[in-house]
Short mmCIF file of C-alpha atoms in Angstrom, two decimals:
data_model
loop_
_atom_site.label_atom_id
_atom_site.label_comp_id
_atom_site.label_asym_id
_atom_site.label_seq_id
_atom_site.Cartn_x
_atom_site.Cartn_y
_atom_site.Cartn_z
CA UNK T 1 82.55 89.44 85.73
CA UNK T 2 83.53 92.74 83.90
CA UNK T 3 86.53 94.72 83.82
CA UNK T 4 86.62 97.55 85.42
CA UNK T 5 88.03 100.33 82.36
CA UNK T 6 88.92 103.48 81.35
CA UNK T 7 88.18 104.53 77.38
CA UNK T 8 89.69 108.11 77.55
CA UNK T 9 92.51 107.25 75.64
CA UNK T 10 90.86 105.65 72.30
CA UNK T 11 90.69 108.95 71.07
CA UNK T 12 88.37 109.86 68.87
CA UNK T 13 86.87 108.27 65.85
CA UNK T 14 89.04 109.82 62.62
CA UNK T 15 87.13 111.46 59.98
CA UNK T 16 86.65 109.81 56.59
CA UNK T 17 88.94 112.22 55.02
CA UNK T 18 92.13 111.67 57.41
CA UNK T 19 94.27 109.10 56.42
CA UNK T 20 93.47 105.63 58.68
CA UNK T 21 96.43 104.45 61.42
CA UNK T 22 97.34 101.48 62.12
CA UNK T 23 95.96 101.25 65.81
CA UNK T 24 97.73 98.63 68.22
CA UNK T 25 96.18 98.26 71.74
CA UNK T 26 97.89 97.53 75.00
CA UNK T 27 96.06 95.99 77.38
CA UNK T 28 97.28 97.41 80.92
CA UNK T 29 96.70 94.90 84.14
CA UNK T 30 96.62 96.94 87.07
CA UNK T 31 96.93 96.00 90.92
CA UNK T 32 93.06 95.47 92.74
CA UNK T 33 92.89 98.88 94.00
CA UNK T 34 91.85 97.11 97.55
CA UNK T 35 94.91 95.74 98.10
CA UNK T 36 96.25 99.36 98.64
CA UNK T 37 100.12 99.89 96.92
CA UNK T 38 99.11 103.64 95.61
CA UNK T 39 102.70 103.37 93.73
CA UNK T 40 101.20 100.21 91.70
CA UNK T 41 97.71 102.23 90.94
CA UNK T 42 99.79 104.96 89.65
CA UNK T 43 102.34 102.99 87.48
CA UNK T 44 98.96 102.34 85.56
CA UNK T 45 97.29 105.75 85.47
CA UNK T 46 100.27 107.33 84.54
CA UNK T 47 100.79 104.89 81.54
CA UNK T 48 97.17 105.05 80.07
CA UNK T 49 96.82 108.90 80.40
CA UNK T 50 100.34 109.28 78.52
CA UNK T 51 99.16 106.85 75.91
CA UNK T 52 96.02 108.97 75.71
CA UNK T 53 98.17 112.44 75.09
CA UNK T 54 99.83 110.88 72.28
CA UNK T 55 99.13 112.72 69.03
CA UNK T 56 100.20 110.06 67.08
CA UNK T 57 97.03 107.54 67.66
CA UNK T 58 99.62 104.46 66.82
CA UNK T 59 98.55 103.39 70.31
CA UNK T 60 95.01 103.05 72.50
CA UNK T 61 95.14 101.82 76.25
CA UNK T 62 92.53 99.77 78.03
CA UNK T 63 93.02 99.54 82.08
CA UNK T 64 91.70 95.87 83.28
CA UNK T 65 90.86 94.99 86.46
CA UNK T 66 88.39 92.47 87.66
CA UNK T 67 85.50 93.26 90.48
CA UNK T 68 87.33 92.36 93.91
CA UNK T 69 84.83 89.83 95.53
CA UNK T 70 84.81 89.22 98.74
CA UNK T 71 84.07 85.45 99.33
CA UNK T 72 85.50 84.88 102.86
CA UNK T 73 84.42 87.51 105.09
CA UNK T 74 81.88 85.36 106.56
CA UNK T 75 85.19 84.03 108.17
CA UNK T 76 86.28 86.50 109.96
CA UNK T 77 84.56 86.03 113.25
CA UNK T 78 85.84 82.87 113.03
CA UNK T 79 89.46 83.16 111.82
CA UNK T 80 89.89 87.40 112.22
CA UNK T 81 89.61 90.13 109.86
CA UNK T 82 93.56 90.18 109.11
CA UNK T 83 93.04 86.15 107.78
CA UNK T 84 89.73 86.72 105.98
CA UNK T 85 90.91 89.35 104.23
CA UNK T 86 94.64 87.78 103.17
CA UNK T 87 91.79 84.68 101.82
CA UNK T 88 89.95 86.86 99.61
CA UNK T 89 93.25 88.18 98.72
CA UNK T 90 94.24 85.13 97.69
CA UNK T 91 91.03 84.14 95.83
CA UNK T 92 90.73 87.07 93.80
CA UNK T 93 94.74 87.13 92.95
CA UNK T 94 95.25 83.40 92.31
CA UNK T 95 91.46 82.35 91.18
CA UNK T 96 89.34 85.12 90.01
CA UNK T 97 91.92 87.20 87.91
CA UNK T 98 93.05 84.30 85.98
CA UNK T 99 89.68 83.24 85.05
CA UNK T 100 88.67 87.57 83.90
CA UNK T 101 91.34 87.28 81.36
CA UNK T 102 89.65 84.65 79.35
CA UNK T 103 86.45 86.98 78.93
CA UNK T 104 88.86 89.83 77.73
CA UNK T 105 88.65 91.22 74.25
CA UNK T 106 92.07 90.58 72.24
CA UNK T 107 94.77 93.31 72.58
CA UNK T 108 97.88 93.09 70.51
CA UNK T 109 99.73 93.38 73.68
CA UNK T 110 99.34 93.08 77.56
CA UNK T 111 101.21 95.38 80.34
CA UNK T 112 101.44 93.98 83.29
CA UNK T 113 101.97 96.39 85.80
CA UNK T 114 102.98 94.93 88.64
CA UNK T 115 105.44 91.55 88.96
CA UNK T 116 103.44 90.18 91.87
CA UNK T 117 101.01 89.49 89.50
CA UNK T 118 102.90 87.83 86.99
CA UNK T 119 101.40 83.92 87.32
CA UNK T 120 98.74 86.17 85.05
CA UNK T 121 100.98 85.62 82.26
CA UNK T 122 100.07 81.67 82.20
CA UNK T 123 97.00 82.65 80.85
CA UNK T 124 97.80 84.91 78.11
CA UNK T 125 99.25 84.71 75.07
CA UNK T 126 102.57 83.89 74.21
CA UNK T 127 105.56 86.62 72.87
CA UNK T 128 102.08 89.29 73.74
CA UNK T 129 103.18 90.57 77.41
CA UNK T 130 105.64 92.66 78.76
CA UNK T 131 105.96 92.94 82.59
CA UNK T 132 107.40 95.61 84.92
CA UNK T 133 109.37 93.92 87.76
CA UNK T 134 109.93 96.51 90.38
CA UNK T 135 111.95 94.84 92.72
CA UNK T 136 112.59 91.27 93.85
CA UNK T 137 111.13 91.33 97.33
CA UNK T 138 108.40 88.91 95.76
CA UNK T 139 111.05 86.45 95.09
CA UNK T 140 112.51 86.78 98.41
CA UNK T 141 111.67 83.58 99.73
CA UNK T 142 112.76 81.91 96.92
CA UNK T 143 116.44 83.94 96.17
CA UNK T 144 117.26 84.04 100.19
CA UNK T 145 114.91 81.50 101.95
CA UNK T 146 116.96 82.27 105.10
CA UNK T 147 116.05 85.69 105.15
CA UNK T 148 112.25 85.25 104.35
CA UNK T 149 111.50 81.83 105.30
CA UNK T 150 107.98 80.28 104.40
CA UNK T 151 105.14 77.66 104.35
CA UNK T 152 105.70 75.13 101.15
CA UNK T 153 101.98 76.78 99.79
CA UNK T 154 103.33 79.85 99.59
CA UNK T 155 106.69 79.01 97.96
CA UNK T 156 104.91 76.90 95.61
CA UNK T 157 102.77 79.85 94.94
CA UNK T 158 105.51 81.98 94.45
CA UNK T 159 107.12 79.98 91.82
CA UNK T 160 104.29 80.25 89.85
CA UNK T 161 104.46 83.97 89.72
CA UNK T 162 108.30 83.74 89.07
CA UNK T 163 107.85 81.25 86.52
CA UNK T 164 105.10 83.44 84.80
CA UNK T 165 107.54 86.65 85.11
CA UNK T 166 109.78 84.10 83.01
CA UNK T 167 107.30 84.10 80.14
CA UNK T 168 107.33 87.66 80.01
CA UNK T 169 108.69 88.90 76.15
CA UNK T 170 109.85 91.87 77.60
CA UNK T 171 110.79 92.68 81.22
CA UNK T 172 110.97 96.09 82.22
CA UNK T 173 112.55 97.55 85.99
CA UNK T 174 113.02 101.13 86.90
CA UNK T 175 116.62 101.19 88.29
CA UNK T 176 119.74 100.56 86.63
CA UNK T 177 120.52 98.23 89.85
CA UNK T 178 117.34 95.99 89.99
CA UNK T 179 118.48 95.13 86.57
CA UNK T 180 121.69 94.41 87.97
CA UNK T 181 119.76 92.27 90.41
CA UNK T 182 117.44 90.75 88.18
CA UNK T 183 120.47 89.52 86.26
CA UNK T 184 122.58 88.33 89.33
CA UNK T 185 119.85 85.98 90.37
CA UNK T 186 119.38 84.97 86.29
CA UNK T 187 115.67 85.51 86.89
CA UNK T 188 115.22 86.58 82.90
CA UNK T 189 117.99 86.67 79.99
CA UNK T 190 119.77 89.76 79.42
CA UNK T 191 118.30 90.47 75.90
CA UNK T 192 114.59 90.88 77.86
CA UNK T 193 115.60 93.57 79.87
CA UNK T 194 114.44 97.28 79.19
CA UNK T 195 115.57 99.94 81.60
CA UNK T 196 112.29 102.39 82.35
CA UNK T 197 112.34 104.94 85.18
CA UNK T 198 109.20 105.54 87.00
CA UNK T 199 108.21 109.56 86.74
CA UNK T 200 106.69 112.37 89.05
CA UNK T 201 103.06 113.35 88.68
CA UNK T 202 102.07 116.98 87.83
CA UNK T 203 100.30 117.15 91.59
CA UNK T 204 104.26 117.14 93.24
CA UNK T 205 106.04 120.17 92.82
CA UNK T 206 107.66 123.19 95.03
CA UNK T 207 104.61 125.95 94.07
CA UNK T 208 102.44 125.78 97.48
CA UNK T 209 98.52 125.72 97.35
CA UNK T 210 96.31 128.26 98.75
CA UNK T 211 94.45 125.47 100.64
CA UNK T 212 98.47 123.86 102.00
CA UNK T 213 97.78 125.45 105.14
CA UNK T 214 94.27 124.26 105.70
CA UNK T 215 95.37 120.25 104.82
CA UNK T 216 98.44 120.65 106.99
CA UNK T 217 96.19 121.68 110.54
CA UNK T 218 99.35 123.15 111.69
CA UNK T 219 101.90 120.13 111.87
CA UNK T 220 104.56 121.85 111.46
CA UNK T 221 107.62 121.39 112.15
CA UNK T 222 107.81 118.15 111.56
CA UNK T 223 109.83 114.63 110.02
CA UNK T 224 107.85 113.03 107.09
CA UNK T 225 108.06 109.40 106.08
CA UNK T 226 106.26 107.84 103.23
CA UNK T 227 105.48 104.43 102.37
CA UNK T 228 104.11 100.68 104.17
CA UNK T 229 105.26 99.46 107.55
CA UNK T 230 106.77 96.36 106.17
CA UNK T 231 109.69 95.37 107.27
CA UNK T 232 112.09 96.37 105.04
CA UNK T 233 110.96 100.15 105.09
CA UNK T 234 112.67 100.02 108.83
CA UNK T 235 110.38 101.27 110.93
CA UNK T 236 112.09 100.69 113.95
CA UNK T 237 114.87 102.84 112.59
CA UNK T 238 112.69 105.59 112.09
CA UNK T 239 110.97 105.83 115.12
CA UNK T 240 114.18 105.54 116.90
CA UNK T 241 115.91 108.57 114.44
CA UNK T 242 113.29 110.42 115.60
CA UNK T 243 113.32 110.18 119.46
CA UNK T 244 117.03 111.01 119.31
CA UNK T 245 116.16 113.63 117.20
CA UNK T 246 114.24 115.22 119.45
CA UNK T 247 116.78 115.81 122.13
CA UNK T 248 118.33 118.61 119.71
CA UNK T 249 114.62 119.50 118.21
CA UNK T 250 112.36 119.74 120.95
CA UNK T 251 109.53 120.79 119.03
CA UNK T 252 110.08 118.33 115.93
CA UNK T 253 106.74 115.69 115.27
CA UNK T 254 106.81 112.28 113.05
CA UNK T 255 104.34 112.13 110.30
CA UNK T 256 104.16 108.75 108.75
CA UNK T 257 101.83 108.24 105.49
CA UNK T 258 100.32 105.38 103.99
CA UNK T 259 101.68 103.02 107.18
CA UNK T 260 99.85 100.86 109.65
CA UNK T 261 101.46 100.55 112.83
CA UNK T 262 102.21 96.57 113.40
CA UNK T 263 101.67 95.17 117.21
CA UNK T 264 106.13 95.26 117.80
CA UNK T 265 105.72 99.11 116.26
CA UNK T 266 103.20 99.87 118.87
CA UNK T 267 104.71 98.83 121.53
CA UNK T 268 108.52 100.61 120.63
CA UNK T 269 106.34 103.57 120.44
CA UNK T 270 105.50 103.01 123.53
CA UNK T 271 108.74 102.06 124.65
CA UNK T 272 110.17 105.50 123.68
CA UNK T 273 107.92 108.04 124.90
CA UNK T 274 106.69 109.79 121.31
CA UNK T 275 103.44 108.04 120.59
CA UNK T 276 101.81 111.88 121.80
CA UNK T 277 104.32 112.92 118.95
CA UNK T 278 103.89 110.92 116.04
CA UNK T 279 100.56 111.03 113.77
CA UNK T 280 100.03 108.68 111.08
CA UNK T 281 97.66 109.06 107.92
CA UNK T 282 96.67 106.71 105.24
CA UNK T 283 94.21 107.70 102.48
CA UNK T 284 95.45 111.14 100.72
CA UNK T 285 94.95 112.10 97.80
CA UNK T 286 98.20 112.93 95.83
CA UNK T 287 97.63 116.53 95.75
CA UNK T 288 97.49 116.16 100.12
CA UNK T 289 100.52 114.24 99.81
CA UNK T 290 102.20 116.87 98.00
CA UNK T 291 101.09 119.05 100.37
CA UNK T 292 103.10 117.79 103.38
CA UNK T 293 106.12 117.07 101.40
CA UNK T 294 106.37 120.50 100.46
CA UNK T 295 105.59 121.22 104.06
CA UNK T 296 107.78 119.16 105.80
CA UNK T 297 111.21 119.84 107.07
CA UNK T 298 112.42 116.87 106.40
CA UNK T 299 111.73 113.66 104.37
CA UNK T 300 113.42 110.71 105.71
CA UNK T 301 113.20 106.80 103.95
CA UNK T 302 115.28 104.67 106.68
CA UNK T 303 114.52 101.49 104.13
CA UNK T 304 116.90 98.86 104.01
CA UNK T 305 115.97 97.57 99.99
CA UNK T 306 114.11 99.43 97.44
CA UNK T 307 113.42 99.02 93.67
CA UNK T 308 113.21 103.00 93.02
CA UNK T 309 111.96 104.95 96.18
CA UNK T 310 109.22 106.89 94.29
CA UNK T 311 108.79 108.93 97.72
CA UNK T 312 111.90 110.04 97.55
CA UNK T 313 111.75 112.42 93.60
CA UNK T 314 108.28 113.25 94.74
CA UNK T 315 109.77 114.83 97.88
CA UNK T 316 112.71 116.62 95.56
CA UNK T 317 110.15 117.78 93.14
CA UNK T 318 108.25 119.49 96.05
CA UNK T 319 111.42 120.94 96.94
CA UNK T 320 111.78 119.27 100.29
CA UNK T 321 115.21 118.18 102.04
CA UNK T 322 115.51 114.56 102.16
CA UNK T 323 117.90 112.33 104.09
CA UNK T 324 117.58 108.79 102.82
CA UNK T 325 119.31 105.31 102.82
CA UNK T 326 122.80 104.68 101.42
CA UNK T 327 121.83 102.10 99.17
CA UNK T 328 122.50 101.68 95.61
CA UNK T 329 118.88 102.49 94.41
CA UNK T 330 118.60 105.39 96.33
CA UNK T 331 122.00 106.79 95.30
CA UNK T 332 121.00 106.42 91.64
CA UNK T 333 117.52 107.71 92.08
CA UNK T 334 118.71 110.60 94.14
CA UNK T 335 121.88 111.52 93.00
CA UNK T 336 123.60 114.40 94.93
CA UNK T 337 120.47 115.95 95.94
CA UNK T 338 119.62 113.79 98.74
CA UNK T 339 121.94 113.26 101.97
CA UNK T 340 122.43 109.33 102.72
CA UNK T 341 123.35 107.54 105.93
CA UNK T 342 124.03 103.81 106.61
CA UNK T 343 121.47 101.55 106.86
CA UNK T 344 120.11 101.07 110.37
CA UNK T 345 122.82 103.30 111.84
CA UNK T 346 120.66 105.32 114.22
CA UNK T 347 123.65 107.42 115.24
CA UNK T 348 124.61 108.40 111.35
CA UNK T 349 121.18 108.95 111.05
CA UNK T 350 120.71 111.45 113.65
CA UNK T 351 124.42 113.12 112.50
CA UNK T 352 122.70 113.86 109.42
CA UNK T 353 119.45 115.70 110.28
CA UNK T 354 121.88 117.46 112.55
CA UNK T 355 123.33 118.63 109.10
CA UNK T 356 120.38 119.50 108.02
CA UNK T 357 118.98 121.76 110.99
CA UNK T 358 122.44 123.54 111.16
CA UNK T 359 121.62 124.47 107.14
CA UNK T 360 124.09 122.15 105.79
CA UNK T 361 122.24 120.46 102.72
CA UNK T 362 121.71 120.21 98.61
CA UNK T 363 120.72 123.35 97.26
CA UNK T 364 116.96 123.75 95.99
CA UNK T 365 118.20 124.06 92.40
CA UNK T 366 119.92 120.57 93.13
CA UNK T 367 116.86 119.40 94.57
CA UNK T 368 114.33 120.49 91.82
CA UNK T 369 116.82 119.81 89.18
CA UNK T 370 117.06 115.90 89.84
CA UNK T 371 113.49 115.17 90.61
CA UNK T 372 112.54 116.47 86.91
CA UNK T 373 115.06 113.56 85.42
CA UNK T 374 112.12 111.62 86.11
CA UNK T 375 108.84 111.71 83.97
CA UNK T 376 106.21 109.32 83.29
CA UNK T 377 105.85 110.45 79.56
CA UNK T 378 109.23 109.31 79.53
CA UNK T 379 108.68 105.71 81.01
CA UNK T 380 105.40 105.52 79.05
CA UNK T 381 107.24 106.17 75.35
CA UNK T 382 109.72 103.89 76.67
CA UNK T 383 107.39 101.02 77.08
CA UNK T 384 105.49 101.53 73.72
CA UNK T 385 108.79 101.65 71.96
CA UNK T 386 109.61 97.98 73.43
CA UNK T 387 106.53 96.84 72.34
CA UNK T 388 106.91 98.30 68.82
CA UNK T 389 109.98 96.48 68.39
CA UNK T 390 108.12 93.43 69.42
CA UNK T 391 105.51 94.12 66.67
CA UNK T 392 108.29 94.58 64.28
CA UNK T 393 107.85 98.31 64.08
#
């Protein structure tokens, strides 16, 4: 099986009269792009192209990833597409990823990329990997079994991940809370912990496109939420938001991005009369993305538990007004730029993009100037200085 890998940033060969570096290499283990979390593809891309912009050459990158095989869609007609596809899933996670890493070529260190993936670590070397946990909703069945109860398998199987995540030399998180959080549930000791917030790409920011209008197709005016259908993103919340919403903005659609509506999500669409009024996408490229943020009149993230909310400093750096959730995450990552309401409170909710329609909002200078605390050449020297001091640097 070979790894699917990007060279660009071994830089080139020095000349025999330059002075030689000391070169260390990271290996960085990304997500299976088929399993679809854009934010995990990007935590990787951003990382190796800011390793390969270093002047310095102290560092190369190497993305792995394995070929995703697909063993079990013979099964489908048998068991459905949804199961076949969660067994390959499962087979190329748990079976086929562990058994790449032995054909890998030595790195001084391994990234790991995202925590999910961390039962990866029982097959690499020891006091060599750091790993970026970006929230704890993996460990949910194991932290709060009453709120995400499961089959033994899958607990078992999730106890391998944690206990790999354990082996970690260095754990990394992108909020000050999911530390806090990481700590609270004494998932790793204190002393492995390294604070690194995730960034904004170059494609997200407030200057419009001439082609804007042409990816938009004239959606305007309209809500914009970005991000899964799973169930802590509160879907029901937003759909709800938005049919009250419309009784004091007729004219006002729902965009939803990267979403698949789920069979109860259907049917409250249903329920409340805006199906003709909601589109969702899935698929854009960030530059499209980018696009309707800037275009939108509002972003809105209704989520009940996040780890960053990367949606939410792409929509400030695109200058868009965003009302979000009042939770801890979201109040660090947006600061006073953003307007918060409870959690679930479809009434505060609809109070505040009342605010917003009547003009009563962050400034775009407050906007613009928190989204560009965030940068991923920022995160990325973070993460090579925690690894130097691992290497005794």
């Amino acid at each position: 099986m070979t790894s699917r890998h990007s060279t660009s940033s071994m830089g080139a060969t020095p000349s025999l009269d330059e002075s030689p570096v000391a070169r260390k290499s990271l290996g960085i283990l990304c997500d299976f792009r088929e399993e679809n979390w854009p934010s995990m593809d990007l935590a990787a891309e951003m990382l190796h192209q800011e390793i390969g912009k270093r002047n310095d050459r102290s560092w190369a990158g190497e993305l792995i990833l394995p070929n995703y095989r697909r063993r079990f869609t013979w099964t489908k007609r048998l068991i459905g597409e949804k199961h076949a596809g969660n067994l390959d899933r499962l087979y190329n996670r748990m079976r086929a990823y562990p058994q790449h890493l032995a054909s890998l070529r030595p790195h001084s260190f391994y990234h790991l990329c995202d925590h999910s993936y961390a039962h990866l670590l029982h097959r690499l070397p020891a006091g060599k990997v750091g790993a970026f946990c970006h929230d704890l909703d993996t460990f949910r069945c194991l932290l709060e079994p009453e709120r995400d109860p499961r089959p033994r398998w899958y607990r078992h199987m999730t106890r391998s991940i944690l206990d790999g995540l354990r082996k970690a030399a260095i754990v990394f998180h992108p909020t000050v809370q999911t530390g806090r959080e990481i700590l609270q549930y004494g998932l790793v000791s204190p002393e492995k912990l390294v604070l690194a917030p995730n960034g904004v790409a170059s494609e997200f920011t407030s200057v419009d496109r001439l082609d804007d209008s042409e990816l938009l197709q004239g959606e305007s005016p309209f809500l914009l939420n970005v991000g899964t259908s799973i169930p802590r993103k509160r879907i029901d919340v937003l759909l709800r938001v938005f049919s009250q919403t419309r009784t004091f903005w007729p004219q006002l659609r729902l965009v939803q991005i990267g979403g698949q509506w789920t069979t109860t999500q259907q049917t409250l669409l249903d329920e409340l009369e805006i199906r003709p009024h909601v589109t969702q996408l899935r698929g854009l490229s960030r530059n499209q993305l980018a696009a309707y943020y800037r275009d939108a009149a509002v972003v809105v993230q209704p989520t009940e538990a996040e780890g960053f909310g990367l949606p939410i400093v792409e929509a400030l750096a695109c200058g868009a007004l965003v009302v979000a959730s009042d939770i801890p995450v979201l109040r660090e990552v947006g600061g006073e730029a953003v307007i918060f309401a409870s959690v679930g409170n479809v009434n505060a909710w609809k109070h505040a993009l009342v605010n917003v329609k009547s003009g009563r909002h962050p400034s775009s200078f407050a906007r613009l100037s928190q989204a560009a605390k965030f940068a991923w050449r920022s995160q990325a020297e973070t993460i090579l200085a925690a690894y130097d001091r691992l290497a005794g640097v």
